Amino acid sequence: MMRKPSMFMMAVAFILASLNLRPALNSISPMLQAIQRDLGMSALTASLLTSIPVLCMGIFPAFAVKLGQRAGLERVIGWSIAVIGIGTVLRWFTGSSAYLLLTAVLAGLGIAAAGPLLSGFIKQHFPTKVPVMISLYTVSMAVGASLASGLSLPLSVRTRSWHESLAVWAVLAAVALPVWWWSVLRHTRRPVGEARSQRTIGLPWSSKKAWVLTLSFGLLAVLFFSVTAWLPPVVEHMGYGKAYAANMLVLFSLTQIPVGLLFPHLLRRLPSRRFWLALGSLSLAAGFLMLWMSVTPWLAAILIGIGPGVLFPVNLMMPIEAVSDAQQATAWSAMTQSVGYVIGALGPMLLGVIHDAAGSYTLLIPVLLAVTLVMAGVQQLAAKPKTAEALNKPLGKEKEKEKEKETALPLAE
């Protein structure tokens, strides 16, 4: 008889898995100029080091959902962590732009598969603790991002090699894998036969609500990954030193940790999704405005960091709250994250094109400010209770059973 897993150890394994979802991206930005110089990359090509993993996060979640339904989401999450680790450690041997871009693809594949499946993992194993687990999810990603942002540059100075500094983050996967096996995989049975086929649920392409949630997530991803890729170069262009500029990305990431930890408590006090979405957008807009006016970068970085700290948990919760079981939660999360990350991948590339065309960073912040204002409007629509039922109706003339599959829980106003 299979032993029941420890919920505490499953939560620990979940946290360690989540830590792996950002270092492969955040370790690049502090050393972007050194990488460009050594490999002869243009700004557009260098932006692909961030955009490619994000694009993978957009293209492959649907395949990850199907694979998770066949092999078990716990197994696929374990495989994903291993792929992230392999893609990261291979950066030690980088000798060309093409090789480094290939490692970005590998890391992106792992991140793409793990993201939506971890949402399904929450729904399946922690159905009564969704806000708390979403908070741990976002905080863990912020911790991983902060470590990579803050330590990559010092490590490269110490080792005199950005290759080793990029590759060292494979250690997180090396730690997470045995804990995941011990706490989760050895307690999990592989879906077989009829049970496997019954689990197959398609993505909600016909749901208006799913599309609004997807656009909301996508615009947030544009802002998040654009800041991740370009904040240090922008601050350095303002006249600050390389270390100071890199620390602004650390501060951006660190700010999301206390916000994420406090968020479940604050959400219990004030459950309105619309309020928190408006607050997060306002914080982002204020931070971008301060950067545009060359006002105190550290304060701007804190305000910009508060935005995702609030907005990511809400955007991750809304698809989970819209459905009734783990498989649907995985499917809805896969759709919002897949298309959302494709949209998000355009952000760093767009800023790279603008930089190459203008020859400076002057126009980058106004573009991000404009995207923030558009996102604020979309997110208010996504969380508007009066439109929730209408948005959840399938597009076109669909069968009644399709409507039943996508029945949504009401969102709090």
XYZ file of C-alpha atoms in Angstrom:
413
model
C 0.000 0.000 0.000
C 1.388 3.394 -1.019
C 2.189 5.699 1.926
C 0.419 9.038 2.093
C 2.890 11.867 1.384
C 3.692 14.507 3.976
C 1.909 17.746 3.057
C 4.727 19.756 4.608
C 7.389 17.980 2.549
C 5.262 18.311 -0.583
C 5.127 22.058 0.074
C 8.920 22.121 0.519
C 9.383 20.248 -2.772
C 6.953 22.657 -4.435
C 8.949 25.665 -3.176
C 12.264 24.186 -4.378
C 10.762 23.444 -7.795
C 9.425 27.011 -8.057
C 12.857 28.442 -7.220
C 14.100 27.114 -10.579
C 11.696 29.105 -12.750
C 13.555 32.445 -12.909
C 17.385 32.191 -12.467
C 17.976 31.132 -16.084
C 16.378 34.436 -17.143
C 17.484 36.812 -14.380
C 21.148 35.778 -14.409
C 21.498 37.154 -17.949
C 20.566 40.800 -17.489
C 23.328 41.941 -15.065
C 25.979 40.718 -17.525
C 24.181 41.492 -20.763
C 26.718 44.051 -21.947
C 29.666 41.712 -21.209
C 27.944 38.917 -23.137
C 27.246 41.269 -26.050
C 30.861 42.381 -26.116
C 32.388 38.896 -25.916
C 30.014 37.249 -28.402
C 29.462 40.243 -30.698
C 25.692 40.329 -30.164
C 23.380 43.160 -31.240
C 20.815 44.435 -28.732
C 18.046 42.530 -30.554
C 19.998 39.244 -30.505
C 20.889 39.720 -26.834
C 17.219 40.326 -26.008
C 16.495 36.826 -27.374
C 18.289 35.349 -24.340
C 15.285 36.522 -22.324
C 12.640 36.345 -25.058
C 13.379 32.753 -26.173
C 12.612 31.161 -22.772
C 9.510 33.338 -22.487
C 8.473 32.317 -26.011
C 8.966 28.661 -25.055
C 6.743 29.356 -22.046
C 4.144 30.467 -24.558
C 4.433 27.676 -27.122
C 4.851 24.507 -25.059
C 2.416 24.584 -22.076
C -0.346 22.958 -24.159
C 1.987 20.020 -24.901
C 2.994 19.921 -21.233
C -0.668 19.633 -20.215
C -1.222 16.682 -22.569
C 1.962 15.021 -21.348
C 0.974 15.662 -17.738
C -2.412 14.058 -18.319
C -0.727 10.965 -19.769
C 2.299 10.589 -17.520
C 1.101 12.448 -14.416
C 1.764 16.116 -13.741
C 4.099 15.251 -10.847
C 6.396 13.278 -13.178
C 6.434 15.959 -15.859
C 7.290 18.618 -13.272
C 10.247 16.470 -12.202
C 11.405 16.068 -15.805
C 11.035 19.820 -16.311
C 13.315 20.624 -13.378
C 15.934 18.295 -14.858
C 15.713 20.014 -18.277
C 16.123 23.441 -16.644
C 19.209 22.171 -14.840
C 20.732 20.721 -18.030
C 20.096 23.892 -20.029
C 21.644 25.990 -17.261
C 24.784 23.942 -16.648
C 25.555 23.808 -20.385
C 26.152 27.565 -20.276
C 29.524 26.836 -18.711
C 30.740 25.722 -22.135
C 29.328 28.623 -24.197
C 31.541 29.581 -27.138
C 29.112 31.296 -29.498
C 25.855 33.215 -29.659
C 24.057 30.243 -31.216
C 25.159 27.910 -28.419
C 24.024 30.334 -25.701
C 20.673 30.758 -27.454
C 20.319 26.958 -27.535
C 20.729 26.814 -23.740
C 18.001 29.456 -23.518
C 15.714 27.143 -25.520
C 16.411 24.181 -23.193
C 15.842 26.201 -20.035
C 12.727 27.697 -21.603
C 11.283 24.256 -22.359
C 11.646 23.221 -18.734
C 10.163 26.451 -17.416
C 7.322 26.235 -19.956
C 6.294 22.770 -18.794
C 6.635 23.398 -15.059
C 4.675 26.673 -14.894
C 1.084 25.585 -15.642
C 1.598 22.124 -14.141
C 2.570 23.652 -10.793
C -0.781 25.495 -10.868
C -2.517 22.164 -11.424
C -0.396 20.676 -8.619
C -1.768 23.341 -6.270
C -5.364 22.609 -7.269
C -4.844 18.851 -6.907
C -2.893 18.646 -3.650
C -3.768 21.921 -1.881
C -7.362 22.720 -2.990
C -8.219 24.532 0.266
C -4.943 26.497 0.369
C -4.885 28.085 -3.095
C -4.095 31.709 -2.031
C -1.344 30.548 0.352
C 0.254 28.219 -2.207
C 0.040 30.839 -4.964
C 1.797 33.201 -2.562
C 4.548 30.629 -1.917
C 4.800 30.082 -5.686
C 5.312 33.763 -6.482
C 7.610 34.342 -3.497
C 9.762 31.361 -4.469
C 10.096 32.662 -8.020
C 10.974 36.098 -6.631
C 13.622 34.588 -4.346
C 15.144 32.678 -7.267
C 15.079 35.819 -9.391
C 16.645 37.888 -6.588
C 19.456 35.410 -6.011
C 20.293 35.265 -9.718
C 20.036 39.039 -10.160
C 22.099 39.844 -7.085
C 24.807 37.195 -7.183
C 25.480 36.686 -10.891
C 27.631 39.805 -11.293
C 29.716 39.238 -8.107
C 30.201 35.599 -9.125
C 31.382 36.631 -12.573
C 33.863 39.062 -11.005
C 35.116 36.424 -8.576
C 35.485 33.705 -11.225
C 36.437 36.165 -13.985
C 33.948 34.375 -16.197
C 30.304 35.071 -16.949
C 30.053 31.459 -18.242
C 30.503 29.995 -14.766
C 28.254 32.624 -13.232
C 25.419 31.628 -15.565
C 25.961 27.883 -15.091
C 26.086 27.866 -11.278
C 22.294 28.203 -11.042
C 21.965 24.553 -12.063
C 22.658 23.897 -8.360
C 19.019 24.813 -7.619
C 17.819 21.991 -9.876
C 20.337 19.597 -8.321
C 18.850 20.344 -4.887
C 15.201 20.301 -6.003
C 15.243 16.995 -7.910
C 16.002 14.554 -5.053
C 13.558 16.357 -2.737
C 10.869 16.212 -5.427
C 11.465 12.497 -5.913
C 11.434 11.743 -2.168
C 8.455 13.915 -1.244
C 6.254 13.646 -4.339
C 7.218 11.148 -7.049
C 7.613 8.047 -4.915
C 4.036 8.558 -3.685
C 2.594 9.021 -7.160
C 1.133 6.379 -9.466
C 1.308 6.745 -13.264
C -2.142 7.244 -14.888
C -3.081 4.122 -16.846
C -5.769 2.879 -19.201
C -9.229 4.374 -18.949
C -8.324 6.716 -16.094
C -5.663 8.300 -18.302
C -8.055 8.919 -21.191
C -10.686 10.427 -18.891
C -8.196 13.036 -17.735
C -7.692 14.498 -21.200
C -9.102 18.029 -21.181
C -8.483 20.500 -23.978
C -7.541 24.130 -23.531
C -10.518 26.534 -23.283
C -9.955 28.233 -26.650
C -13.690 28.965 -27.037
C -14.109 30.783 -23.710
C -14.253 34.583 -23.803
C -13.310 34.722 -20.157
C -10.204 32.627 -20.761
C -9.107 35.034 -23.498
C -9.539 38.115 -21.304
C -7.565 36.422 -18.521
C -4.916 35.505 -21.098
C -4.536 39.075 -22.364
C -4.323 40.309 -18.781
C -1.527 37.854 -18.019
C 0.216 38.583 -21.337
C 0.458 42.335 -20.832
C 1.817 41.764 -17.328
C 4.405 39.379 -18.808
C 5.443 42.051 -21.350
C 6.200 44.445 -18.491
C 7.846 41.888 -16.198
C 10.249 40.422 -18.740
C 11.018 43.802 -20.292
C 12.091 45.065 -16.863
C 14.042 41.844 -16.249
C 15.947 42.257 -19.521
C 16.466 46.013 -19.703
C 16.295 47.654 -16.250
C 20.060 47.475 -15.504
C 21.111 48.892 -18.917
C 18.510 51.678 -18.602
C 19.737 52.660 -15.121
C 23.360 52.466 -16.254
C 22.493 54.750 -19.184
C 21.168 57.268 -16.632
C 24.757 57.666 -15.417
C 24.968 55.116 -12.592
C 27.644 52.437 -12.212
C 27.305 48.840 -13.408
C 27.001 47.409 -9.863
C 24.381 49.991 -8.859
C 22.393 49.291 -12.036
C 22.504 45.517 -11.407
C 21.336 46.082 -7.834
C 18.211 47.822 -9.122
C 17.142 44.507 -10.673
C 17.866 42.825 -7.324
C 15.727 45.408 -5.551
C 12.957 44.913 -8.124
C 12.973 41.176 -7.376
C 13.434 41.446 -3.601
C 10.471 43.802 -3.261
C 8.182 41.053 -4.536
C 9.089 38.757 -1.618
C 7.499 40.636 1.320
C 4.608 41.663 -0.913
C 4.020 38.014 -1.815
C 4.266 36.871 1.801
C 1.783 39.480 2.997
C -0.607 39.051 0.109
C -2.718 36.089 1.396
C -3.371 37.986 4.641
C -4.224 41.194 2.776
C -6.486 39.277 0.396
C -8.464 37.862 3.323
C -8.933 41.386 4.655
C -9.897 42.828 1.261
C -10.833 40.091 -1.239
C -11.570 42.437 -4.162
C -9.512 41.337 -7.156
C -10.237 44.628 -8.900
C -8.756 46.679 -6.059
C -5.468 44.753 -6.030
C -5.196 44.825 -9.816
C -5.675 48.609 -9.794
C -3.132 49.042 -6.975
C -0.511 46.939 -8.751
C -0.965 48.811 -12.025
C -0.756 52.175 -10.250
C 2.491 51.150 -8.550
C 4.025 50.088 -11.875
C 2.946 53.306 -13.575
C 4.384 55.424 -10.757
C 7.725 53.586 -10.916
C 8.019 53.934 -14.693
C 7.110 57.613 -14.461
C 9.902 58.150 -11.913
C 12.433 56.442 -14.183
C 11.239 58.520 -17.138
C 11.836 61.677 -15.076
C 15.223 60.351 -13.833
C 14.052 60.363 -10.211
C 15.822 58.127 -7.627
C 16.140 54.728 -9.372
C 16.025 52.727 -6.114
C 12.585 54.100 -5.220
C 11.382 53.541 -8.782
C 12.652 49.927 -8.636
C 10.700 49.325 -5.410
C 7.479 50.697 -6.905
C 7.971 48.665 -10.099
C 8.620 45.556 -7.957
C 5.423 46.038 -5.938
C 3.439 45.786 -9.193
C 4.239 42.150 -10.117
C 4.275 41.236 -6.406
C 0.560 42.027 -6.356
C -0.435 41.359 -9.966
C 1.140 37.932 -10.503
C -0.689 36.208 -7.609
C -4.033 37.648 -8.704
C -3.465 36.721 -12.361
C -2.398 33.207 -11.346
C -5.407 32.778 -9.043
C -8.109 33.899 -11.442
C -7.830 30.926 -13.878
C -7.680 28.482 -10.942
C -10.750 30.082 -9.347
C -12.650 29.934 -12.625
C -12.827 26.111 -12.667
C -13.709 23.240 -10.377
C -10.909 20.628 -10.580
C -7.152 20.173 -11.013
C -7.251 19.121 -14.684
C -9.325 22.139 -15.702
C -7.111 24.389 -13.567
C -4.078 23.040 -15.417
C -5.778 23.592 -18.798
C -6.898 27.152 -18.004
C -3.507 28.027 -16.516
C -1.788 26.529 -19.558
C -3.822 28.686 -21.920
C -3.385 31.931 -19.998
C 0.323 31.279 -19.536
C 0.994 29.916 -23.034
C -0.546 32.710 -25.083
C 0.306 35.179 -22.311
C 3.999 34.319 -22.443
C 4.025 34.531 -26.253
C 2.757 38.084 -25.819
C 5.298 38.617 -23.026
C 8.193 37.450 -25.211
C 7.532 40.359 -27.539
C 8.380 42.873 -24.808
C 12.179 42.481 -24.567
C 12.436 42.084 -28.355
C 10.363 45.210 -28.993
C 12.567 47.225 -26.643
C 15.659 45.786 -28.334
C 14.366 46.902 -31.747
C 13.538 50.374 -30.396
C 17.005 50.657 -28.838
C 18.763 49.580 -32.047
C 16.670 52.019 -34.127
C 16.974 55.003 -31.778
C 20.506 54.301 -30.573
C 19.537 55.049 -26.964
C 17.305 53.934 -24.091
C 15.248 57.149 -24.014
C 12.057 55.720 -25.558
C 11.946 52.449 -23.604
C 10.288 53.736 -20.443
C 7.445 55.655 -22.208
C 6.605 52.455 -24.102
C 6.416 50.482 -20.836
C 4.263 53.178 -19.265
C 1.811 53.002 -22.185
C 1.602 49.194 -21.902
C 0.889 49.570 -18.172
C -2.114 51.803 -18.841
C -3.546 49.362 -21.413
C -2.998 46.459 -19.009
C -4.826 48.278 -16.204
C -7.969 48.539 -18.351
C -7.859 44.898 -19.460
C -7.354 43.621 -15.922
C -10.327 45.546 -14.600
C -12.445 43.857 -17.289
C -10.971 40.428 -16.423
C -11.966 40.778 -12.756
C -15.294 42.571 -13.221
C -17.913 40.379 -11.472
C -20.848 41.615 -13.546
C -19.203 40.482 -16.767
C -17.812 37.210 -15.408
C -20.793 35.102 -16.518
C -20.969 36.687 -19.951
C -17.231 36.361 -20.490
C -17.357 32.697 -19.551
C -19.797 31.812 -22.344
C -18.174 29.942 -25.253
C -17.666 31.823 -28.507
C -20.112 30.849 -31.266
C -22.665 28.069 -31.056
C -21.184 25.415 -28.817
C -22.802 22.370 -27.306
C -24.302 22.668 -23.840
C -21.818 20.219 -22.396
C -18.961 22.549 -23.438
C -20.550 25.276 -21.367
C -20.790 22.965 -18.379
C -17.092 22.102 -18.646
C -16.119 25.739 -18.280
C -18.477 26.762 -15.448
C -16.750 29.481 -13.471
C -16.705 30.353 -9.785
C -17.719 34.005 -9.205
C -14.870 36.440 -8.738
C -14.950 38.718 -5.720
C -15.505 42.389 -6.369
